[in-house]
PDB file of C-alpha atoms in Angstrom:
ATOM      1  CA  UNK A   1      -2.669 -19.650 -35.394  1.00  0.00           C
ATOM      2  CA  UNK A   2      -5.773 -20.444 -34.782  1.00  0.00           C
ATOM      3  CA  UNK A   3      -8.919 -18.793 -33.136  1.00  0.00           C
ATOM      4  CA  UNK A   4      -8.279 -21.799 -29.788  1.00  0.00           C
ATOM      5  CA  UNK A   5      -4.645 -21.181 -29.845  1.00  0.00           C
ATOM      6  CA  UNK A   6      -5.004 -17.046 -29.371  1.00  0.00           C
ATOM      7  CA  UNK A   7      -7.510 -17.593 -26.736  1.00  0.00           C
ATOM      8  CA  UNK A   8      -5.451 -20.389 -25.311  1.00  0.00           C
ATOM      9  CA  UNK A   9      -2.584 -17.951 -25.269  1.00  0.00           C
ATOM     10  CA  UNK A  10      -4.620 -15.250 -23.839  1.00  0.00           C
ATOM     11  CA  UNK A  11      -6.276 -17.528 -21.055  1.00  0.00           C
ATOM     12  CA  UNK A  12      -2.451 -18.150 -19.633  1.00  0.00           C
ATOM     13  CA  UNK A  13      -0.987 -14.515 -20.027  1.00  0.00           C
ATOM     14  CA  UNK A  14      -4.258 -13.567 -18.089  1.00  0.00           C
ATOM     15  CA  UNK A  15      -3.288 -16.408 -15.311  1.00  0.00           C
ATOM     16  CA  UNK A  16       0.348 -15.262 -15.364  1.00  0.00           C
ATOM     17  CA  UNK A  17      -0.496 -11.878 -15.180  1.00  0.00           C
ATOM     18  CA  UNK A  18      -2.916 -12.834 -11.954  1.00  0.00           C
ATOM     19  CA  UNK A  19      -0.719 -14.775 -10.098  1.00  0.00           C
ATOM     20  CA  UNK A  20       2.261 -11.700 -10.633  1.00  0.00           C
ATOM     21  CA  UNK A  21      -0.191  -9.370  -8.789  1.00  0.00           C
ATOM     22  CA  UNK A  22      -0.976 -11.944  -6.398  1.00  0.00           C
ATOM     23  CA  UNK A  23       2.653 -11.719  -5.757  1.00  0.00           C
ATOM     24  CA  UNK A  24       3.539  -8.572  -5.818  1.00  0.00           C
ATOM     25  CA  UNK A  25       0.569  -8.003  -3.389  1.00  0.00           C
ATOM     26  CA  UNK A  26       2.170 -10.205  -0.800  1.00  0.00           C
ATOM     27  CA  UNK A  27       5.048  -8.232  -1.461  1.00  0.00           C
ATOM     28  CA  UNK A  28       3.696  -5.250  -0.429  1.00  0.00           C
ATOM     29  CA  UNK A  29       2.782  -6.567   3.091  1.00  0.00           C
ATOM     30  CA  UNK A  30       6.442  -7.000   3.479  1.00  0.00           C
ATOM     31  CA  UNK A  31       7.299  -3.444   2.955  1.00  0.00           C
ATOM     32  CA  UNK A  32       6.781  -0.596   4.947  1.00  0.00           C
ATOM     33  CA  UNK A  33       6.897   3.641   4.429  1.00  0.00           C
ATOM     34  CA  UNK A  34       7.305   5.980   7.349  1.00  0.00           C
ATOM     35  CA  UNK A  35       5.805   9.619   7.643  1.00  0.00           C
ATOM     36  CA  UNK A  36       6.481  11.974  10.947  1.00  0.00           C
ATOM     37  CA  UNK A  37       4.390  14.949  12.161  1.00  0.00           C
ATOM     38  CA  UNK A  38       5.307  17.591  14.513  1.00  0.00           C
ATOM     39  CA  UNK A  39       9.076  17.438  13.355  1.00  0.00           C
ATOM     40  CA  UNK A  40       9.062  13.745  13.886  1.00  0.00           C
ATOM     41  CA  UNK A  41       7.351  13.993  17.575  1.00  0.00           C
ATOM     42  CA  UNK A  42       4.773  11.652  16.057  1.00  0.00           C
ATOM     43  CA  UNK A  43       5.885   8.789  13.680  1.00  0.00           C
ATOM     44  CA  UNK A  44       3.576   6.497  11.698  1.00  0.00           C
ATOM     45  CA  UNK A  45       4.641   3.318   9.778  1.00  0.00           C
ATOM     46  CA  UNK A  46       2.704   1.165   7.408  1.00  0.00           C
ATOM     47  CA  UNK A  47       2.488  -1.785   4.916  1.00  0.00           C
ATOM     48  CA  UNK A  48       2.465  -1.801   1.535  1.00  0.00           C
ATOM     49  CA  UNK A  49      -0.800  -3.368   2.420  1.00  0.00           C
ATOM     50  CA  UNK A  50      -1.926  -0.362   4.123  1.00  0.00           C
ATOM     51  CA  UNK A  51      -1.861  -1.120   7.520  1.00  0.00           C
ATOM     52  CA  UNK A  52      -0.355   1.008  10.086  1.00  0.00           C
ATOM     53  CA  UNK A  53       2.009  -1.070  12.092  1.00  0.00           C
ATOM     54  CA  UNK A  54       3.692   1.123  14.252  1.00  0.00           C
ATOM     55  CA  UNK A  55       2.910   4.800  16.098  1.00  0.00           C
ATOM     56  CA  UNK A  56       6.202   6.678  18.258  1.00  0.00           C
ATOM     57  CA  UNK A  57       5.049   9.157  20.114  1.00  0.00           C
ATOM     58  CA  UNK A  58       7.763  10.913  21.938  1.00  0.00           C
ATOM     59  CA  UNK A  59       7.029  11.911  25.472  1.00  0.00           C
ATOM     60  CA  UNK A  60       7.756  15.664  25.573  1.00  0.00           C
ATOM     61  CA  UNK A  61       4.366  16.490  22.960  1.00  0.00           C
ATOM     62  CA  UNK A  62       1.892  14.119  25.601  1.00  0.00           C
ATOM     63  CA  UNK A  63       0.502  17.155  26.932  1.00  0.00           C
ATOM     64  CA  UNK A  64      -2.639  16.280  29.482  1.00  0.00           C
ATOM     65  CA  UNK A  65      -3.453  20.051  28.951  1.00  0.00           C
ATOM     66  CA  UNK A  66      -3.325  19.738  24.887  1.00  0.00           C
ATOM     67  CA  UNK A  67      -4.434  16.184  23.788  1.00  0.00           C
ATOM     68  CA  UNK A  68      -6.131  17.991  20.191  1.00  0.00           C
ATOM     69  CA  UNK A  69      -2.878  18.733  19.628  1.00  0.00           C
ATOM     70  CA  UNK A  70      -1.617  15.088  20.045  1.00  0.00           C
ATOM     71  CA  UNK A  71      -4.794  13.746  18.065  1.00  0.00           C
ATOM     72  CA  UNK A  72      -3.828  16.207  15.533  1.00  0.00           C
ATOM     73  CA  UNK A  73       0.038  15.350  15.024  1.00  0.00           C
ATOM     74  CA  UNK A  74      -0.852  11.809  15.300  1.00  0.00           C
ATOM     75  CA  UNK A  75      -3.855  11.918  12.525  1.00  0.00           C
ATOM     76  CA  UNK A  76      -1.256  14.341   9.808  1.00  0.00           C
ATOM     77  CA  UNK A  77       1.389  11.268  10.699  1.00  0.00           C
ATOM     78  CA  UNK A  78      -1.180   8.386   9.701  1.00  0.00           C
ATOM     79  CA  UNK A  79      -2.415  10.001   6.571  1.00  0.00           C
ATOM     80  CA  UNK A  80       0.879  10.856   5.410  1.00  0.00           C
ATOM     81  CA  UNK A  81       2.028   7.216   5.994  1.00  0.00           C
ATOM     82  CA  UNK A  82      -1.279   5.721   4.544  1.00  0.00           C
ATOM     83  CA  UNK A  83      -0.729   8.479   1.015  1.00  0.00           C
ATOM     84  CA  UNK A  84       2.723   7.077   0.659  1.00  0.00           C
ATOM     85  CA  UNK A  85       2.132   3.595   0.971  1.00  0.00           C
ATOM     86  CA  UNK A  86      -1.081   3.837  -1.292  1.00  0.00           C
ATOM     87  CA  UNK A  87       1.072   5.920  -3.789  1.00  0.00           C
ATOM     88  CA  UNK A  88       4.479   2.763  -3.762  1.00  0.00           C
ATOM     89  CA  UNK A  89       1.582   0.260  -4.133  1.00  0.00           C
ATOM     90  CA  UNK A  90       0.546   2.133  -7.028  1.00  0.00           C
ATOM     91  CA  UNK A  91       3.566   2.264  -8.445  1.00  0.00           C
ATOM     92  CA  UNK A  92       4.139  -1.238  -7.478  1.00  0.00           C
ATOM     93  CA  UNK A  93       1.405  -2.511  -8.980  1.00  0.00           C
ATOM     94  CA  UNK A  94       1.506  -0.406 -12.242  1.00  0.00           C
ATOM     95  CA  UNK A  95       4.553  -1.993 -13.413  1.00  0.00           C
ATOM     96  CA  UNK A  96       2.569  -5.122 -14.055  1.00  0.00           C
ATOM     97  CA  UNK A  97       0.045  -4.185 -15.753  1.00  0.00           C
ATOM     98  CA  UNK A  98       1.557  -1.390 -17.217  1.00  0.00           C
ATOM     99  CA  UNK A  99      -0.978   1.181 -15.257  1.00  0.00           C
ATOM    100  CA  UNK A 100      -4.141  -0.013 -16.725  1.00  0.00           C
ATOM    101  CA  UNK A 101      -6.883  -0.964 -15.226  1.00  0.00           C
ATOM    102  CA  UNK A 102      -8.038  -4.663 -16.013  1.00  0.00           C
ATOM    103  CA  UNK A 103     -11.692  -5.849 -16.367  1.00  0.00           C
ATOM    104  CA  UNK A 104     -12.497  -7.877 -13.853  1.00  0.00           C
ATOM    105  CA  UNK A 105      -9.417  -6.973 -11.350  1.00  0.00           C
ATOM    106  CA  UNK A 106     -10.586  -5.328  -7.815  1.00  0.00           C
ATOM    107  CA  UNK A 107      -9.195  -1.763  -7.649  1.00  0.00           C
ATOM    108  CA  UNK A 108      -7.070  -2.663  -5.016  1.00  0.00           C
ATOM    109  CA  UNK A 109      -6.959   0.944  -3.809  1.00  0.00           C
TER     110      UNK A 109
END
């Protein structure tokens, strides 16, 4: 084989390999991860993508005399939600490339 061939070969694992991420990204959108706070008083949900799409507050903790405590429950819920969609993107992700970083590939969190 020569020198044209490996890089040939190379060039089109690299382009398979990019379009597989490209896909698996849009995958990602697709799928969402829940975390609660307060013993599920406040519920966050987000993408794959990272995106919160969805806050449930339940009535009974919208205190007008204790909003920091609201703010609070609804931060802890967001974070959670945001850690374990970063982490299934991770792990997503990792199975493609076989959790290496690639020159040249955005850290995509």
């Amino acid at each position: 084989m020569g020198n044209e061939d490996m890089l040939s070969g190379l060039l089109e694992a690299a382009q398979r390999m990019q379009k597989d991420l490209a896909k698996a990204q849009e995958d990602l959108a697709q799928k969402r991860v829940e975390a609660s706070a307060g013993g599920g008083m406040v519920v966050a949900v987000v993408t794959g993508k990272l995106e919160l799409v969805e806050l449930k507050i339940e009535a009974t903790v919208v205190d007008p005399k204790d909003i920091g405590m609201l703010q609070d429950l609804v931060v802890a819920a967001v974070n959670q939600a945001l850690a374990k969609a970063k982490s299934m993107a991770q792990a997503e992700l990792s199975k493609l490339t076989g959790g290496m970083q690639l020159p040249g590939m955005p850290n995509l969190f």
